């Protein structure tokens, strides 16, 4: 779990002294981690180790279903060849057990799947929601192997629906994929004793 408990503050002076670097270096690292969803940062409050609760996870997946398999999803289907290439790259990373790369390629697959929507705002919100799940790699370590492995076949079902030009089947396959991922994450969080009552961190917002 690391040396900094969930919700604890990350103070620049303490981190700089501990790791023997300047406060400027600490500040840049914190900004990078915040962009990746691994640090919560707010003006006048500073940086904290983020908290991912069961309520957070459920909310993230509920929002993802709205964006990725709701009534507006797949109205315009993407280029099937682009989706296939993204699927192949993701599957190769999973087979290699390179889960950090697989996470990035999972995002790339979802980008490709929804590229037909041509909606920058929806894409930004979806990416923010997926970034919020980065913390799951730390709080639920089994989530990586189980969900990434299962996602290979689930992605294949989405791809098959796109290749057959069947938007309804694509929405159904995507919902089944998200439902299965959420269930696996919650089960793993519970098995590792992740609290369900800690205050949730702010949900990603769609750009104005």
JSON list of C-alpha atoms in Angstrom, two decimals:
[
{"chain": "A", "resi": 1, "resn": "UNK", "atom": "CA", "xyz": [0.00, 0.00, 0.00]},
{"chain": "A", "resi": 2, "resn": "UNK", "atom": "CA", "xyz": [2.99, 2.30, 0.29]},
{"chain": "A", "resi": 3, "resn": "UNK", "atom": "CA", "xyz": [4.17, 4.54, 3.11]},
{"chain": "A", "resi": 4, "resn": "UNK", "atom": "CA", "xyz": [1.42, 7.15, 2.90]},
{"chain": "A", "resi": 5, "resn": "UNK", "atom": "CA", "xyz": [-2.07, 6.05, 4.03]},
{"chain": "A", "resi": 6, "resn": "UNK", "atom": "CA", "xyz": [-5.12, 7.01, 2.00]},
{"chain": "A", "resi": 7, "resn": "UNK", "atom": "CA", "xyz": [-6.26, 10.53, 2.82]},
{"chain": "A", "resi": 8, "resn": "UNK", "atom": "CA", "xyz": [-2.97, 11.60, 4.41]},
{"chain": "A", "resi": 9, "resn": "UNK", "atom": "CA", "xyz": [-1.45, 14.97, 3.41]},
{"chain": "A", "resi": 10, "resn": "UNK", "atom": "CA", "xyz": [1.63, 15.13, 1.17]},
{"chain": "A", "resi": 11, "resn": "UNK", "atom": "CA", "xyz": [3.71, 18.04, 2.43]},
{"chain": "A", "resi": 12, "resn": "UNK", "atom": "CA", "xyz": [6.42, 19.36, 0.11]},
{"chain": "A", "resi": 13, "resn": "UNK", "atom": "CA", "xyz": [8.95, 20.10, 2.84]},
{"chain": "A", "resi": 14, "resn": "UNK", "atom": "CA", "xyz": [8.63, 16.67, 4.41]},
{"chain": "A", "resi": 15, "resn": "UNK", "atom": "CA", "xyz": [8.86, 14.82, 1.10]},
{"chain": "A", "resi": 16, "resn": "UNK", "atom": "CA", "xyz": [11.82, 16.91, -0.07]},
{"chain": "A", "resi": 17, "resn": "UNK", "atom": "CA", "xyz": [13.73, 16.15, 3.13]},
{"chain": "A", "resi": 18, "resn": "UNK", "atom": "CA", "xyz": [12.82, 12.49, 3.08]},
{"chain": "A", "resi": 19, "resn": "UNK", "atom": "CA", "xyz": [13.91, 11.86, -0.51]},
{"chain": "A", "resi": 20, "resn": "UNK", "atom": "CA", "xyz": [16.75, 14.36, -0.66]},
{"chain": "A", "resi": 21, "resn": "UNK", "atom": "CA", "xyz": [15.36, 16.48, -3.48]},
{"chain": "A", "resi": 22, "resn": "UNK", "atom": "CA", "xyz": [14.25, 20.07, -3.85]},
{"chain": "A", "resi": 23, "resn": "UNK", "atom": "CA", "xyz": [10.70, 21.25, -3.20]},
{"chain": "A", "resi": 24, "resn": "UNK", "atom": "CA", "xyz": [10.49, 22.13, -6.90]},
{"chain": "A", "resi": 25, "resn": "UNK", "atom": "CA", "xyz": [11.10, 18.47, -7.82]},
{"chain": "A", "resi": 26, "resn": "UNK", "atom": "CA", "xyz": [8.49, 17.33, -5.31]},
{"chain": "A", "resi": 27, "resn": "UNK", "atom": "CA", "xyz": [5.99, 19.85, -6.70]},
{"chain": "A", "resi": 28, "resn": "UNK", "atom": "CA", "xyz": [6.49, 18.60, -10.27]},
{"chain": "A", "resi": 29, "resn": "UNK", "atom": "CA", "xyz": [6.17, 14.95, -9.23]},
{"chain": "A", "resi": 30, "resn": "UNK", "atom": "CA", "xyz": [2.97, 15.71, -7.32]},
{"chain": "A", "resi": 31, "resn": "UNK", "atom": "CA", "xyz": [1.54, 17.49, -10.35]},
{"chain": "A", "resi": 32, "resn": "UNK", "atom": "CA", "xyz": [2.35, 14.50, -12.55]},
{"chain": "A", "resi": 33, "resn": "UNK", "atom": "CA", "xyz": [0.76, 12.09, -10.08]},
{"chain": "A", "resi": 34, "resn": "UNK", "atom": "CA", "xyz": [-2.30, 14.32, -9.81]},
{"chain": "A", "resi": 35, "resn": "UNK", "atom": "CA", "xyz": [-2.70, 14.25, -13.59]},
{"chain": "A", "resi": 36, "resn": "UNK", "atom": "CA", "xyz": [-2.62, 10.45, -13.42]},
{"chain": "A", "resi": 37, "resn": "UNK", "atom": "CA", "xyz": [-5.25, 10.33, -10.69]},
{"chain": "A", "resi": 38, "resn": "UNK", "atom": "CA", "xyz": [-2.80, 9.16, -8.03]},
{"chain": "A", "resi": 39, "resn": "UNK", "atom": "CA", "xyz": [-2.80, 12.36, -5.95]},
{"chain": "A", "resi": 40, "resn": "UNK", "atom": "CA", "xyz": [-5.67, 14.67, -4.96]},
{"chain": "A", "resi": 41, "resn": "UNK", "atom": "CA", "xyz": [-4.69, 18.31, -5.24]},
{"chain": "A", "resi": 42, "resn": "UNK", "atom": "CA", "xyz": [-6.68, 21.44, -4.52]},
{"chain": "A", "resi": 43, "resn": "UNK", "atom": "CA", "xyz": [-5.63, 25.06, -4.15]},
{"chain": "A", "resi": 44, "resn": "UNK", "atom": "CA", "xyz": [-5.34, 26.23, -0.53]},
{"chain": "A", "resi": 45, "resn": "UNK", "atom": "CA", "xyz": [-5.63, 22.61, 0.66]},
{"chain": "A", "resi": 46, "resn": "UNK", "atom": "CA", "xyz": [-2.54, 21.08, -0.89]},
{"chain": "A", "resi": 47, "resn": "UNK", "atom": "CA", "xyz": [-1.95, 17.50, -1.95]},
{"chain": "A", "resi": 48, "resn": "UNK", "atom": "CA", "xyz": [-3.27, 14.36, -0.33]},
{"chain": "A", "resi": 49, "resn": "UNK", "atom": "CA", "xyz": [-3.14, 10.64, -0.99]},
{"chain": "A", "resi": 50, "resn": "UNK", "atom": "CA", "xyz": [-6.45, 9.95, -2.73]},
{"chain": "A", "resi": 51, "resn": "UNK", "atom": "CA", "xyz": [-9.11, 7.64, -1.36]},
{"chain": "A", "resi": 52, "resn": "UNK", "atom": "CA", "xyz": [-10.99, 5.19, -3.54]},
{"chain": "A", "resi": 53, "resn": "UNK", "atom": "CA", "xyz": [-14.05, 3.85, -1.74]},
{"chain": "A", "resi": 54, "resn": "UNK", "atom": "CA", "xyz": [-16.74, 1.43, -2.86]},
{"chain": "A", "resi": 55, "resn": "UNK", "atom": "CA", "xyz": [-19.02, 4.43, -3.35]},
{"chain": "A", "resi": 56, "resn": "UNK", "atom": "CA", "xyz": [-16.40, 6.06, -5.59]},
{"chain": "A", "resi": 57, "resn": "UNK", "atom": "CA", "xyz": [-16.00, 2.91, -7.68]},
{"chain": "A", "resi": 58, "resn": "UNK", "atom": "CA", "xyz": [-19.75, 2.48, -8.12]},
{"chain": "A", "resi": 59, "resn": "UNK", "atom": "CA", "xyz": [-20.15, 6.13, -9.08]},
{"chain": "A", "resi": 60, "resn": "UNK", "atom": "CA", "xyz": [-17.33, 5.95, -11.62]},
{"chain": "A", "resi": 61, "resn": "UNK", "atom": "CA", "xyz": [-18.81, 2.89, -13.31]},
{"chain": "A", "resi": 62, "resn": "UNK", "atom": "CA", "xyz": [-22.33, 4.35, -13.23]},
{"chain": "A", "resi": 63, "resn": "UNK", "atom": "CA", "xyz": [-21.04, 7.44, -15.03]},
{"chain": "A", "resi": 64, "resn": "UNK", "atom": "CA", "xyz": [-19.05, 5.31, -17.47]},
{"chain": "A", "resi": 65, "resn": "UNK", "atom": "CA", "xyz": [-22.19, 3.38, -18.40]},
{"chain": "A", "resi": 66, "resn": "UNK", "atom": "CA", "xyz": [-23.98, 6.67, -19.12]},
{"chain": "A", "resi": 67, "resn": "UNK", "atom": "CA", "xyz": [-21.20, 7.73, -21.47]},
{"chain": "A", "resi": 68, "resn": "UNK", "atom": "CA", "xyz": [-20.11, 4.43, -22.99]},
{"chain": "A", "resi": 69, "resn": "UNK", "atom": "CA", "xyz": [-23.28, 2.39, -23.43]},
{"chain": "A", "resi": 70, "resn": "UNK", "atom": "CA", "xyz": [-26.14, 4.84, -23.02]},
{"chain": "A", "resi": 71, "resn": "UNK", "atom": "CA", "xyz": [-28.65, 5.73, -25.75]},
{"chain": "A", "resi": 72, "resn": "UNK", "atom": "CA", "xyz": [-26.20, 8.07, -27.51]},
{"chain": "A", "resi": 73, "resn": "UNK", "atom": "CA", "xyz": [-23.35, 5.55, -27.59]},
{"chain": "A", "resi": 74, "resn": "UNK", "atom": "CA", "xyz": [-22.46, 3.98, -30.94]},
{"chain": "A", "resi": 75, "resn": "UNK", "atom": "CA", "xyz": [-24.95, 6.08, -32.92]},
{"chain": "A", "resi": 76, "resn": "UNK", "atom": "CA", "xyz": [-21.98, 6.59, -35.21]},
{"chain": "A", "resi": 77, "resn": "UNK", "atom": "CA", "xyz": [-19.78, 3.51, -35.29]},
{"chain": "A", "resi": 78, "resn": "UNK", "atom": "CA", "xyz": [-15.98, 3.89, -35.34]},
{"chain": "A", "resi": 79, "resn": "UNK", "atom": "CA", "xyz": [-13.50, 2.56, -37.89]},
{"chain": "A", "resi": 80, "resn": "UNK", "atom": "CA", "xyz": [-13.40, -1.17, -37.13]},
{"chain": "A", "resi": 81, "resn": "UNK", "atom": "CA", "xyz": [-9.76, -1.47, -38.27]},
{"chain": "A", "resi": 82, "resn": "UNK", "atom": "CA", "xyz": [-8.65, 1.13, -35.72]},
{"chain": "A", "resi": 83, "resn": "UNK", "atom": "CA", "xyz": [-10.55, -0.68, -32.96]},
{"chain": "A", "resi": 84, "resn": "UNK", "atom": "CA", "xyz": [-9.06, -4.02, -34.00]},
{"chain": "A", "resi": 85, "resn": "UNK", "atom": "CA", "xyz": [-5.50, -2.65, -33.86]},
{"chain": "A", "resi": 86, "resn": "UNK", "atom": "CA", "xyz": [-6.16, -1.23, -30.39]},
{"chain": "A", "resi": 87, "resn": "UNK", "atom": "CA", "xyz": [-7.58, -4.57, -29.26]},
{"chain": "A", "resi": 88, "resn": "UNK", "atom": "CA", "xyz": [-4.56, -6.51, -30.54]},
{"chain": "A", "resi": 89, "resn": "UNK", "atom": "CA", "xyz": [-2.11, -4.19, -28.77]},
{"chain": "A", "resi": 90, "resn": "UNK", "atom": "CA", "xyz": [-4.06, -4.45, -25.49]},
{"chain": "A", "resi": 91, "resn": "UNK", "atom": "CA", "xyz": [-4.26, -8.25, -25.68]},
{"chain": "A", "resi": 92, "resn": "UNK", "atom": "CA", "xyz": [-0.50, -8.51, -26.27]},
{"chain": "A", "resi": 93, "resn": "UNK", "atom": "CA", "xyz": [0.23, -6.36, -23.20]},
{"chain": "A", "resi": 94, "resn": "UNK", "atom": "CA", "xyz": [-2.06, -8.50, -21.06]},
{"chain": "A", "resi": 95, "resn": "UNK", "atom": "CA", "xyz": [-0.43, -11.71, -22.29]},
{"chain": "A", "resi": 96, "resn": "UNK", "atom": "CA", "xyz": [2.93, -10.21, -21.33]},
{"chain": "A", "resi": 97, "resn": "UNK", "atom": "CA", "xyz": [1.56, -9.32, -17.86]},
{"chain": "A", "resi": 98, "resn": "UNK", "atom": "CA", "xyz": [2.61, -5.70, -18.48]},
{"chain": "A", "resi": 99, "resn": "UNK", "atom": "CA", "xyz": [-0.35, -4.25, -16.62]},
{"chain": "A", "resi": 100, "resn": "UNK", "atom": "CA", "xyz": [0.86, -0.67, -16.54]},
{"chain": "A", "resi": 101, "resn": "UNK", "atom": "CA", "xyz": [1.05, -0.69, -20.33]},
{"chain": "A", "resi": 102, "resn": "UNK", "atom": "CA", "xyz": [-2.21, -2.65, -20.51]},
{"chain": "A", "resi": 103, "resn": "UNK", "atom": "CA", "xyz": [-3.96, 0.10, -18.55]},
{"chain": "A", "resi": 104, "resn": "UNK", "atom": "CA", "xyz": [-2.82, 2.71, -21.09]},
{"chain": "A", "resi": 105, "resn": "UNK", "atom": "CA", "xyz": [-3.82, 0.45, -23.99]},
{"chain": "A", "resi": 106, "resn": "UNK", "atom": "CA", "xyz": [-7.18, -0.21, -22.37]},
{"chain": "A", "resi": 107, "resn": "UNK", "atom": "CA", "xyz": [-7.77, 3.54, -22.45]},
{"chain": "A", "resi": 108, "resn": "UNK", "atom": "CA", "xyz": [-6.64, 3.57, -26.09]},
{"chain": "A", "resi": 109, "resn": "UNK", "atom": "CA", "xyz": [-9.13, 0.81, -26.91]},
{"chain": "A", "resi": 110, "resn": "UNK", "atom": "CA", "xyz": [-11.99, 2.76, -25.37]},
{"chain": "A", "resi": 111, "resn": "UNK", "atom": "CA", "xyz": [-10.80, 5.89, -27.20]},
{"chain": "A", "resi": 112, "resn": "UNK", "atom": "CA", "xyz": [-10.93, 3.97, -30.48]},
{"chain": "A", "resi": 113, "resn": "UNK", "atom": "CA", "xyz": [-14.31, 2.42, -29.72]},
{"chain": "A", "resi": 114, "resn": "UNK", "atom": "CA", "xyz": [-15.91, 5.80, -29.11]},
{"chain": "A", "resi": 115, "resn": "UNK", "atom": "CA", "xyz": [-14.03, 7.80, -31.74]},
{"chain": "A", "resi": 116, "resn": "UNK", "atom": "CA", "xyz": [-17.08, 7.70, -33.99]},
{"chain": "A", "resi": 117, "resn": "UNK", "atom": "CA", "xyz": [-19.01, 9.89, -31.55]},
{"chain": "A", "resi": 118, "resn": "UNK", "atom": "CA", "xyz": [-16.87, 12.92, -32.47]},
{"chain": "A", "resi": 119, "resn": "UNK", "atom": "CA", "xyz": [-17.61, 14.55, -29.10]},
{"chain": "A", "resi": 120, "resn": "UNK", "atom": "CA", "xyz": [-14.55, 16.11, -27.40]},
{"chain": "A", "resi": 121, "resn": "UNK", "atom": "CA", "xyz": [-16.51, 16.80, -24.21]},
{"chain": "A", "resi": 122, "resn": "UNK", "atom": "CA", "xyz": [-17.77, 13.24, -23.87]},
{"chain": "A", "resi": 123, "resn": "UNK", "atom": "CA", "xyz": [-14.26, 11.95, -24.61]},
{"chain": "A", "resi": 124, "resn": "UNK", "atom": "CA", "xyz": [-12.70, 14.19, -21.96]},
{"chain": "A", "resi": 125, "resn": "UNK", "atom": "CA", "xyz": [-15.21, 13.07, -19.35]},
{"chain": "A", "resi": 126, "resn": "UNK", "atom": "CA", "xyz": [-14.71, 9.40, -20.22]},
{"chain": "A", "resi": 127, "resn": "UNK", "atom": "CA", "xyz": [-10.91, 9.73, -20.01]},
{"chain": "A", "resi": 128, "resn": "UNK", "atom": "CA", "xyz": [-11.24, 11.45, -16.62]},
{"chain": "A", "resi": 129, "resn": "UNK", "atom": "CA", "xyz": [-13.41, 8.63, -15.35]},
{"chain": "A", "resi": 130, "resn": "UNK", "atom": "CA", "xyz": [-10.93, 6.00, -16.49]},
{"chain": "A", "resi": 131, "resn": "UNK", "atom": "CA", "xyz": [-8.03, 7.94, -14.96]},
{"chain": "A", "resi": 132, "resn": "UNK", "atom": "CA", "xyz": [-9.89, 7.88, -11.66]},
{"chain": "A", "resi": 133, "resn": "UNK", "atom": "CA", "xyz": [-9.63, 4.08, -11.75]},
{"chain": "A", "resi": 134, "resn": "UNK", "atom": "CA", "xyz": [-5.81, 4.19, -11.69]},
{"chain": "A", "resi": 135, "resn": "UNK", "atom": "CA", "xyz": [-5.99, 4.04, -7.92]},
{"chain": "A", "resi": 136, "resn": "UNK", "atom": "CA", "xyz": [-7.67, 0.64, -8.23]},
{"chain": "A", "resi": 137, "resn": "UNK", "atom": "CA", "xyz": [-4.29, -0.76, -9.31]},
{"chain": "A", "resi": 138, "resn": "UNK", "atom": "CA", "xyz": [-2.98, 0.08, -5.84]},
{"chain": "A", "resi": 139, "resn": "UNK", "atom": "CA", "xyz": [-5.92, -0.58, -3.53]},
{"chain": "A", "resi": 140, "resn": "UNK", "atom": "CA", "xyz": [-7.02, -3.79, -5.27]},
{"chain": "A", "resi": 141, "resn": "UNK", "atom": "CA", "xyz": [-3.89, -5.51, -6.64]},
{"chain": "A", "resi": 142, "resn": "UNK", "atom": "CA", "xyz": [-5.68, -8.61, -7.97]},
{"chain": "A", "resi": 143, "resn": "UNK", "atom": "CA", "xyz": [-7.85, -6.29, -10.07]},
{"chain": "A", "resi": 144, "resn": "UNK", "atom": "CA", "xyz": [-5.03, -5.92, -12.60]},
{"chain": "A", "resi": 145, "resn": "UNK", "atom": "CA", "xyz": [-4.64, -9.54, -13.63]},
{"chain": "A", "resi": 146, "resn": "UNK", "atom": "CA", "xyz": [-8.27, -10.64, -13.30]},
{"chain": "A", "resi": 147, "resn": "UNK", "atom": "CA", "xyz": [-9.96, -7.70, -14.98]},
{"chain": "A", "resi": 148, "resn": "UNK", "atom": "CA", "xyz": [-7.33, -7.16, -17.66]},
{"chain": "A", "resi": 149, "resn": "UNK", "atom": "CA", "xyz": [-7.39, -10.85, -18.59]},
{"chain": "A", "resi": 150, "resn": "UNK", "atom": "CA", "xyz": [-11.19, -10.98, -18.69]},
{"chain": "A", "resi": 151, "resn": "UNK", "atom": "CA", "xyz": [-11.27, -7.74, -20.68]},
{"chain": "A", "resi": 152, "resn": "UNK", "atom": "CA", "xyz": [-9.52, -9.34, -23.65]},
{"chain": "A", "resi": 153, "resn": "UNK", "atom": "CA", "xyz": [-12.58, -11.46, -24.51]},
{"chain": "A", "resi": 154, "resn": "UNK", "atom": "CA", "xyz": [-14.98, -8.68, -23.52]},
{"chain": "A", "resi": 155, "resn": "UNK", "atom": "CA", "xyz": [-13.20, -6.23, -25.84]},
{"chain": "A", "resi": 156, "resn": "UNK", "atom": "CA", "xyz": [-13.37, -8.85, -28.58]},
{"chain": "A", "resi": 157, "resn": "UNK", "atom": "CA", "xyz": [-17.16, -8.97, -28.21]},
{"chain": "A", "resi": 158, "resn": "UNK", "atom": "CA", "xyz": [-17.37, -5.18, -28.57]},
{"chain": "A", "resi": 159, "resn": "UNK", "atom": "CA", "xyz": [-15.12, -5.35, -31.64]},
{"chain": "A", "resi": 160, "resn": "UNK", "atom": "CA", "xyz": [-17.25, -8.11, -33.20]},
{"chain": "A", "resi": 161, "resn": "UNK", "atom": "CA", "xyz": [-20.37, -5.99, -32.81]},
{"chain": "A", "resi": 162, "resn": "UNK", "atom": "CA", "xyz": [-18.66, -3.00, -34.41]},
{"chain": "A", "resi": 163, "resn": "UNK", "atom": "CA", "xyz": [-17.40, -5.11, -37.30]},
{"chain": "A", "resi": 164, "resn": "UNK", "atom": "CA", "xyz": [-20.94, -6.38, -37.89]},
{"chain": "A", "resi": 165, "resn": "UNK", "atom": "CA", "xyz": [-22.23, -2.76, -37.82]},
{"chain": "A", "resi": 166, "resn": "UNK", "atom": "CA", "xyz": [-24.59, -3.62, -34.96]},
{"chain": "A", "resi": 167, "resn": "UNK", "atom": "CA", "xyz": [-24.81, -0.61, -32.63]},
{"chain": "A", "resi": 168, "resn": "UNK", "atom": "CA", "xyz": [-27.23, -2.27, -30.21]},
{"chain": "A", "resi": 169, "resn": "UNK", "atom": "CA", "xyz": [-24.98, -5.30, -29.84]},
{"chain": "A", "resi": 170, "resn": "UNK", "atom": "CA", "xyz": [-22.03, -2.97, -29.24]},
{"chain": "A", "resi": 171, "resn": "UNK", "atom": "CA", "xyz": [-23.90, -1.17, -26.45]},
{"chain": "A", "resi": 172, "resn": "UNK", "atom": "CA", "xyz": [-24.86, -4.52, -24.89]},
{"chain": "A", "resi": 173, "resn": "UNK", "atom": "CA", "xyz": [-21.29, -5.87, -25.08]},
{"chain": "A", "resi": 174, "resn": "UNK", "atom": "CA", "xyz": [-19.89, -2.67, -23.59]},
{"chain": "A", "resi": 175, "resn": "UNK", "atom": "CA", "xyz": [-22.39, -2.76, -20.71]},
{"chain": "A", "resi": 176, "resn": "UNK", "atom": "CA", "xyz": [-21.52, -6.38, -19.96]},
{"chain": "A", "resi": 177, "resn": "UNK", "atom": "CA", "xyz": [-17.83, -5.44, -19.99]},
{"chain": "A", "resi": 178, "resn": "UNK", "atom": "CA", "xyz": [-18.30, -2.53, -17.57]},
{"chain": "A", "resi": 179, "resn": "UNK", "atom": "CA", "xyz": [-20.61, -4.53, -15.29]},
{"chain": "A", "resi": 180, "resn": "UNK", "atom": "CA", "xyz": [-18.08, -7.36, -15.04]},
{"chain": "A", "resi": 181, "resn": "UNK", "atom": "CA", "xyz": [-15.19, -4.95, -14.36]},
{"chain": "A", "resi": 182, "resn": "UNK", "atom": "CA", "xyz": [-17.11, -3.16, -11.63]},
{"chain": "A", "resi": 183, "resn": "UNK", "atom": "CA", "xyz": [-18.08, -6.43, -9.94]},
{"chain": "A", "resi": 184, "resn": "UNK", "atom": "CA", "xyz": [-14.47, -7.67, -9.96]},
{"chain": "A", "resi": 185, "resn": "UNK", "atom": "CA", "xyz": [-13.13, -4.40, -8.59]},
{"chain": "A", "resi": 186, "resn": "UNK", "atom": "CA", "xyz": [-15.62, -4.26, -5.73]},
{"chain": "A", "resi": 187, "resn": "UNK", "atom": "CA", "xyz": [-14.94, -7.87, -4.78]},
{"chain": "A", "resi": 188, "resn": "UNK", "atom": "CA", "xyz": [-11.19, -7.24, -4.72]},
{"chain": "A", "resi": 189, "resn": "UNK", "atom": "CA", "xyz": [-11.55, -4.01, -2.74]},
{"chain": "A", "resi": 190, "resn": "UNK", "atom": "CA", "xyz": [-13.60, -5.84, -0.11]},
{"chain": "A", "resi": 191, "resn": "UNK", "atom": "CA", "xyz": [-11.10, -8.70, 0.08]},
{"chain": "A", "resi": 192, "resn": "UNK", "atom": "CA", "xyz": [-8.36, -6.16, 0.83]},
{"chain": "A", "resi": 193, "resn": "UNK", "atom": "CA", "xyz": [-10.40, -4.33, 3.44]},
{"chain": "A", "resi": 194, "resn": "UNK", "atom": "CA", "xyz": [-10.91, -1.09, 1.56]},
{"chain": "A", "resi": 195, "resn": "UNK", "atom": "CA", "xyz": [-13.38, 0.98, 3.63]},
{"chain": "A", "resi": 196, "resn": "UNK", "atom": "CA", "xyz": [-16.75, 1.80, 2.14]},
{"chain": "A", "resi": 197, "resn": "UNK", "atom": "CA", "xyz": [-17.52, 4.72, 4.43]},
{"chain": "A", "resi": 198, "resn": "UNK", "atom": "CA", "xyz": [-14.63, 7.15, 3.80]},
{"chain": "A", "resi": 199, "resn": "UNK", "atom": "CA", "xyz": [-15.71, 10.40, 2.17]},
{"chain": "A", "resi": 200, "resn": "UNK", "atom": "CA", "xyz": [-15.55, 10.22, -1.60]},
{"chain": "A", "resi": 201, "resn": "UNK", "atom": "CA", "xyz": [-13.12, 12.31, -3.61]},
{"chain": "A", "resi": 202, "resn": "UNK", "atom": "CA", "xyz": [-14.65, 14.71, -6.16]},
{"chain": "A", "resi": 203, "resn": "UNK", "atom": "CA", "xyz": [-15.96, 13.04, -9.31]},
{"chain": "A", "resi": 204, "resn": "UNK", "atom": "CA", "xyz": [-14.38, 14.04, -12.65]},
{"chain": "A", "resi": 205, "resn": "UNK", "atom": "CA", "xyz": [-16.23, 16.87, -14.31]},
{"chain": "A", "resi": 206, "resn": "UNK", "atom": "CA", "xyz": [-17.00, 17.43, -17.94]},
{"chain": "A", "resi": 207, "resn": "UNK", "atom": "CA", "xyz": [-15.21, 20.52, -19.27]},
{"chain": "A", "resi": 208, "resn": "UNK", "atom": "CA", "xyz": [-17.34, 23.64, -19.53]}
]
